[in-house]
Amino acid sequence: MDYTNFNMRLDNDLRGRVYPILEQYGLTPSQAVRMFFNQIAQTGKIPLSFDWAENQTLTPKAAARLRQTEQEFANGEFERFYSLDELNQAIKESSHG
């Protein structure tokens, strides 16, 4: 099997965000790109979803609740929590009515 070198430009911000994630999976950038290319070659498709923006609408009830929440926040009508325990306790209390 013959090999070829493949070089690409990558901005530092993206590199800084991606490399730690690849490391968590035990992958080098070269291995990740090779996996991506192999998947394209095997399926004839790009293994990414580009349909995320499609049909991403809220139900009327959810849209109304979102507007209400935004208005409450704008009016300063929200509770502050200073620890995760406080937040968890409030969630527990609100879920039990």
N, C-alpha and C. Protein backbone atom coordinates (compact mmCIF):
# COMPACT_ATOMS: atom_id res chain seq x y z
N MET A 1 0.85 -1.18 0.00
CA MET A 1 0.00 0.00 0.00
C MET A 1 0.89 1.24 0.00
N ASP A 2 0.65 2.13 -0.92
CA ASP A 2 1.39 3.39 -0.98
C ASP A 2 0.75 4.41 -0.05
N TYR A 3 1.56 5.28 0.51
CA TYR A 3 1.08 6.33 1.40
C TYR A 3 1.44 7.69 0.84
N THR A 4 0.69 8.67 1.24
CA THR A 4 0.98 10.05 0.86
C THR A 4 0.84 10.93 2.09
N ASN A 5 1.57 12.01 2.13
CA ASN A 5 1.44 12.98 3.22
C ASN A 5 0.28 13.90 2.94
N PHE A 6 -0.40 14.27 4.00
CA PHE A 6 -1.54 15.17 3.90
C PHE A 6 -1.35 16.25 4.95
N ASN A 7 -1.18 17.49 4.52
CA ASN A 7 -1.00 18.61 5.44
C ASN A 7 -2.22 19.51 5.36
N MET A 8 -2.60 20.07 6.51
CA MET A 8 -3.72 21.00 6.49
C MET A 8 -3.48 22.10 7.50
N ARG A 9 -4.07 23.24 7.20
CA ARG A 9 -3.99 24.38 8.11
C ARG A 9 -5.16 24.28 9.09
N LEU A 10 -4.87 24.62 10.34
CA LEU A 10 -5.88 24.57 11.39
C LEU A 10 -5.63 25.74 12.32
N ASP A 11 -6.67 26.53 12.57
CA ASP A 11 -6.44 27.68 13.45
C ASP A 11 -6.18 27.20 14.88
N ASN A 12 -5.43 27.99 15.62
CA ASN A 12 -4.99 27.59 16.95
C ASN A 12 -6.14 27.36 17.92
N ASP A 13 -7.20 28.15 17.81
CA ASP A 13 -8.34 27.98 18.71
C ASP A 13 -8.99 26.62 18.51
N LEU A 14 -9.25 26.27 17.26
CA LEU A 14 -9.86 24.97 16.96
C LEU A 14 -8.94 23.84 17.42
N ARG A 15 -7.67 23.97 17.13
CA ARG A 15 -6.70 22.95 17.55
C ARG A 15 -6.74 22.77 19.06
N GLY A 16 -6.77 23.88 19.78
CA GLY A 16 -6.78 23.83 21.24
C GLY A 16 -8.04 23.20 21.81
N ARG A 17 -9.14 23.31 21.09
CA ARG A 17 -10.39 22.71 21.55
C ARG A 17 -10.49 21.23 21.17
N VAL A 18 -9.91 20.87 20.02
CA VAL A 18 -10.07 19.51 19.50
C VAL A 18 -9.05 18.53 20.09
N TYR A 19 -7.80 18.92 20.17
CA TYR A 19 -6.76 17.98 20.60
C TYR A 19 -7.05 17.33 21.96
N PRO A 20 -7.49 18.08 22.97
CA PRO A 20 -7.78 17.42 24.26
C PRO A 20 -8.90 16.38 24.15
N ILE A 21 -9.87 16.63 23.30
CA ILE A 21 -10.96 15.66 23.13
C ILE A 21 -10.43 14.39 22.47
N LEU A 22 -9.61 14.57 21.44
CA LEU A 22 -9.02 13.40 20.78
C LEU A 22 -8.17 12.61 21.78
N GLU A 23 -7.42 13.31 22.63
CA GLU A 23 -6.60 12.64 23.63
C GLU A 23 -7.44 11.81 24.58
N GLN A 24 -8.63 12.31 24.93
CA GLN A 24 -9.52 11.56 25.81
C GLN A 24 -9.92 10.23 25.18
N TYR A 25 -10.00 10.20 23.87
CA TYR A 25 -10.34 8.98 23.15
C TYR A 25 -9.09 8.16 22.80
N GLY A 26 -7.94 8.66 23.16
CA GLY A 26 -6.70 7.96 22.85
C GLY A 26 -6.33 8.03 21.39
N LEU A 27 -6.77 9.09 20.71
CA LEU A 27 -6.53 9.24 19.28
C LEU A 27 -5.56 10.39 19.01
N THR A 28 -4.76 10.20 17.99
CA THR A 28 -3.96 11.30 17.48
C THR A 28 -4.79 12.00 16.41
N PRO A 29 -4.45 13.24 16.08
CA PRO A 29 -5.17 13.91 15.00
C PRO A 29 -5.12 13.11 13.69
N SER A 30 -3.98 12.51 13.39
CA SER A 30 -3.85 11.71 12.17
C SER A 30 -4.82 10.53 12.18
N GLN A 31 -4.93 9.87 13.32
CA GLN A 31 -5.85 8.74 13.42
C GLN A 31 -7.30 9.18 13.24
N ALA A 32 -7.65 10.32 13.83
CA ALA A 32 -9.02 10.82 13.71
C ALA A 32 -9.36 11.16 12.26
N VAL A 33 -8.44 11.82 11.57
CA VAL A 33 -8.68 12.16 10.16
C VAL A 33 -8.76 10.88 9.33
N ARG A 34 -7.90 9.92 9.61
CA ARG A 34 -7.92 8.65 8.89
C ARG A 34 -9.26 7.94 9.11
N MET A 35 -9.77 7.94 10.34
CA MET A 35 -11.07 7.33 10.62
C MET A 35 -12.18 8.04 9.83
N PHE A 36 -12.12 9.35 9.80
CA PHE A 36 -13.09 10.15 9.06
C PHE A 36 -13.06 9.78 7.58
N PHE A 37 -11.87 9.74 7.00
CA PHE A 37 -11.72 9.41 5.59
C PHE A 37 -12.18 7.97 5.30
N ASN A 38 -11.83 7.03 6.18
CA ASN A 38 -12.26 5.64 5.99
C ASN A 38 -13.78 5.52 5.99
N GLN A 39 -14.42 6.25 6.88
CA GLN A 39 -15.89 6.22 6.94
C GLN A 39 -16.49 6.77 5.65
N ILE A 40 -15.93 7.83 5.12
CA ILE A 40 -16.41 8.39 3.85
C ILE A 40 -16.22 7.36 2.73
N ALA A 41 -15.04 6.74 2.69
CA ALA A 41 -14.75 5.76 1.63
C ALA A 41 -15.68 4.55 1.72
N GLN A 42 -15.99 4.10 2.94
CA GLN A 42 -16.82 2.91 3.11
C GLN A 42 -18.29 3.16 2.83
N THR A 43 -18.77 4.34 3.16
CA THR A 43 -20.21 4.61 3.04
C THR A 43 -20.57 5.48 1.85
N GLY A 44 -19.59 6.19 1.30
CA GLY A 44 -19.89 7.12 0.22
C GLY A 44 -20.61 8.36 0.71
N LYS A 45 -20.58 8.58 2.03
CA LYS A 45 -21.26 9.73 2.63
C LYS A 45 -20.33 10.39 3.64
N ILE A 46 -20.57 11.67 3.86
CA ILE A 46 -19.83 12.39 4.90
C ILE A 46 -20.53 12.10 6.22
N PRO A 47 -19.81 11.57 7.21
CA PRO A 47 -20.44 11.14 8.46
C PRO A 47 -20.74 12.29 9.43
N LEU A 48 -21.42 13.28 8.93
CA LEU A 48 -21.84 14.42 9.74
C LEU A 48 -23.29 14.70 9.43
N SER A 49 -23.98 15.27 10.37
CA SER A 49 -25.37 15.63 10.14
C SER A 49 -25.45 17.12 9.83
N PHE A 50 -25.96 17.43 8.65
CA PHE A 50 -26.12 18.82 8.25
C PHE A 50 -27.58 19.26 8.33
N ASP A 51 -28.43 18.41 8.88
CA ASP A 51 -29.85 18.73 8.93
C ASP A 51 -30.29 19.29 10.27
N TRP A 52 -29.35 19.70 11.11
CA TRP A 52 -29.68 20.18 12.45
C TRP A 52 -30.62 21.37 12.45
N ALA A 53 -30.54 22.23 11.45
CA ALA A 53 -31.38 23.43 11.41
C ALA A 53 -32.78 23.12 10.89
N GLU A 54 -32.94 21.96 10.30
CA GLU A 54 -34.22 21.58 9.73
C GLU A 54 -35.22 21.26 10.84
N ASN A 55 -36.40 21.82 10.75
CA ASN A 55 -37.49 21.51 11.68
C ASN A 55 -37.12 21.71 13.14
N GLN A 56 -36.34 22.71 13.43
CA GLN A 56 -35.96 22.99 14.80
C GLN A 56 -36.85 24.10 15.36
N THR A 57 -38.14 23.86 15.36
CA THR A 57 -39.07 24.86 15.87
C THR A 57 -39.66 24.38 17.19
N LEU A 58 -39.98 25.32 18.03
CA LEU A 58 -40.61 25.00 19.30
C LEU A 58 -42.10 24.80 19.11
N THR A 59 -42.67 23.99 19.97
CA THR A 59 -44.12 23.87 19.97
C THR A 59 -44.68 25.20 20.46
N PRO A 60 -45.93 25.51 20.16
CA PRO A 60 -46.50 26.77 20.65
C PRO A 60 -46.41 26.90 22.17
N LYS A 61 -46.63 25.81 22.88
CA LYS A 61 -46.57 25.84 24.35
C LYS A 61 -45.14 26.13 24.82
N ALA A 62 -44.16 25.48 24.19
CA ALA A 62 -42.76 25.70 24.56
C ALA A 62 -42.32 27.12 24.23
N ALA A 63 -42.77 27.64 23.08
CA ALA A 63 -42.42 29.01 22.68
C ALA A 63 -43.01 30.02 23.67
N ALA A 64 -44.25 29.78 24.11
CA ALA A 64 -44.88 30.67 25.08
C ALA A 64 -44.14 30.62 26.42
N ARG A 65 -43.73 29.43 26.83
CA ARG A 65 -43.01 29.28 28.10
C ARG A 65 -41.64 29.96 28.01
N LEU A 66 -40.99 29.84 26.86
CA LEU A 66 -39.70 30.49 26.66
C LEU A 66 -39.85 32.01 26.75
N ARG A 67 -40.86 32.56 26.08
CA ARG A 67 -41.09 34.02 26.15
C ARG A 67 -41.37 34.45 27.58
N GLN A 68 -42.15 33.67 28.31
CA GLN A 68 -42.46 33.99 29.70
C GLN A 68 -41.18 33.98 30.55
N THR A 69 -40.36 32.98 30.36
CA THR A 69 -39.11 32.87 31.12
C THR A 69 -38.17 34.02 30.79
N GLU A 70 -38.07 34.37 29.52
CA GLU A 70 -37.22 35.50 29.12
C GLU A 70 -37.71 36.80 29.76
N GLN A 71 -39.02 36.98 29.81
CA GLN A 71 -39.59 38.19 30.41
C GLN A 71 -39.32 38.21 31.92
N GLU A 72 -39.50 37.07 32.57
CA GLU A 72 -39.23 36.99 34.01
C GLU A 72 -37.75 37.31 34.29
N PHE A 73 -36.88 36.78 33.48
CA PHE A 73 -35.45 37.03 33.66
C PHE A 73 -35.15 38.51 33.47
N ALA A 74 -35.73 39.12 32.43
CA ALA A 74 -35.52 40.54 32.16
C ALA A 74 -36.02 41.40 33.31
N ASN A 75 -37.07 40.94 33.99
CA ASN A 75 -37.63 41.68 35.13
C ASN A 75 -36.92 41.37 36.44
N GLY A 76 -35.90 40.54 36.39
CA GLY A 76 -35.17 40.19 37.61
C GLY A 76 -35.88 39.16 38.46
N GLU A 77 -36.85 38.48 37.89
CA GLU A 77 -37.63 37.49 38.63
C GLU A 77 -37.00 36.11 38.51
N PHE A 78 -35.91 35.93 39.21
CA PHE A 78 -35.25 34.62 39.19
C PHE A 78 -34.57 34.42 40.53
N GLU A 79 -34.31 33.17 40.83
CA GLU A 79 -33.68 32.82 42.09
C GLU A 79 -32.21 32.51 41.84
N ARG A 80 -31.36 32.99 42.74
CA ARG A 80 -29.93 32.71 42.63
C ARG A 80 -29.58 31.53 43.53
N PHE A 81 -28.67 30.71 43.04
CA PHE A 81 -28.18 29.59 43.83
C PHE A 81 -26.67 29.73 43.93
N TYR A 82 -26.15 29.53 45.12
CA TYR A 82 -24.73 29.74 45.35
C TYR A 82 -23.96 28.43 45.49
N SER A 83 -24.67 27.34 45.33
CA SER A 83 -24.00 26.04 45.32
C SER A 83 -24.85 25.06 44.53
N LEU A 84 -24.22 24.02 44.09
CA LEU A 84 -24.94 22.98 43.36
C LEU A 84 -25.96 22.30 44.28
N ASP A 85 -25.62 22.17 45.55
CA ASP A 85 -26.56 21.56 46.50
C ASP A 85 -27.83 22.39 46.61
N GLU A 86 -27.70 23.72 46.68
CA GLU A 86 -28.88 24.59 46.73
C GLU A 86 -29.74 24.41 45.50
N LEU A 87 -29.12 24.38 44.34
CA LEU A 87 -29.86 24.20 43.09
C LEU A 87 -30.56 22.85 43.07
N ASN A 88 -29.85 21.79 43.44
CA ASN A 88 -30.46 20.46 43.45
C ASN A 88 -31.63 20.38 44.42
N GLN A 89 -31.51 21.02 45.57
CA GLN A 89 -32.60 21.03 46.55
C GLN A 89 -33.82 21.75 45.98
N ALA A 90 -33.61 22.88 45.32
CA ALA A 90 -34.72 23.63 44.73
C ALA A 90 -35.40 22.82 43.63
N ILE A 91 -34.61 22.13 42.83
CA ILE A 91 -35.19 21.28 41.78
C ILE A 91 -36.01 20.17 42.40
N LYS A 92 -35.47 19.55 43.43
CA LYS A 92 -36.18 18.47 44.11
C LYS A 92 -37.51 18.97 44.68
N GLU A 93 -37.48 20.13 45.32
CA GLU A 93 -38.70 20.69 45.91
C GLU A 93 -39.72 21.06 44.84
N SER A 94 -39.27 21.63 43.74
CA SER A 94 -40.22 22.03 42.70
C SER A 94 -40.81 20.83 41.98
N SER A 95 -40.07 19.73 41.91
CA SER A 95 -40.60 18.55 41.22
C SER A 95 -41.59 17.78 42.08
N HIS A 96 -41.58 18.04 43.38
CA HIS A 96 -42.52 17.37 44.27
C HIS A 96 -43.71 18.25 44.61
N GLY A 97 -43.81 19.37 43.93
CA GLY A 97 -44.95 20.26 44.07
C GLY A 97 -44.95 20.98 45.34
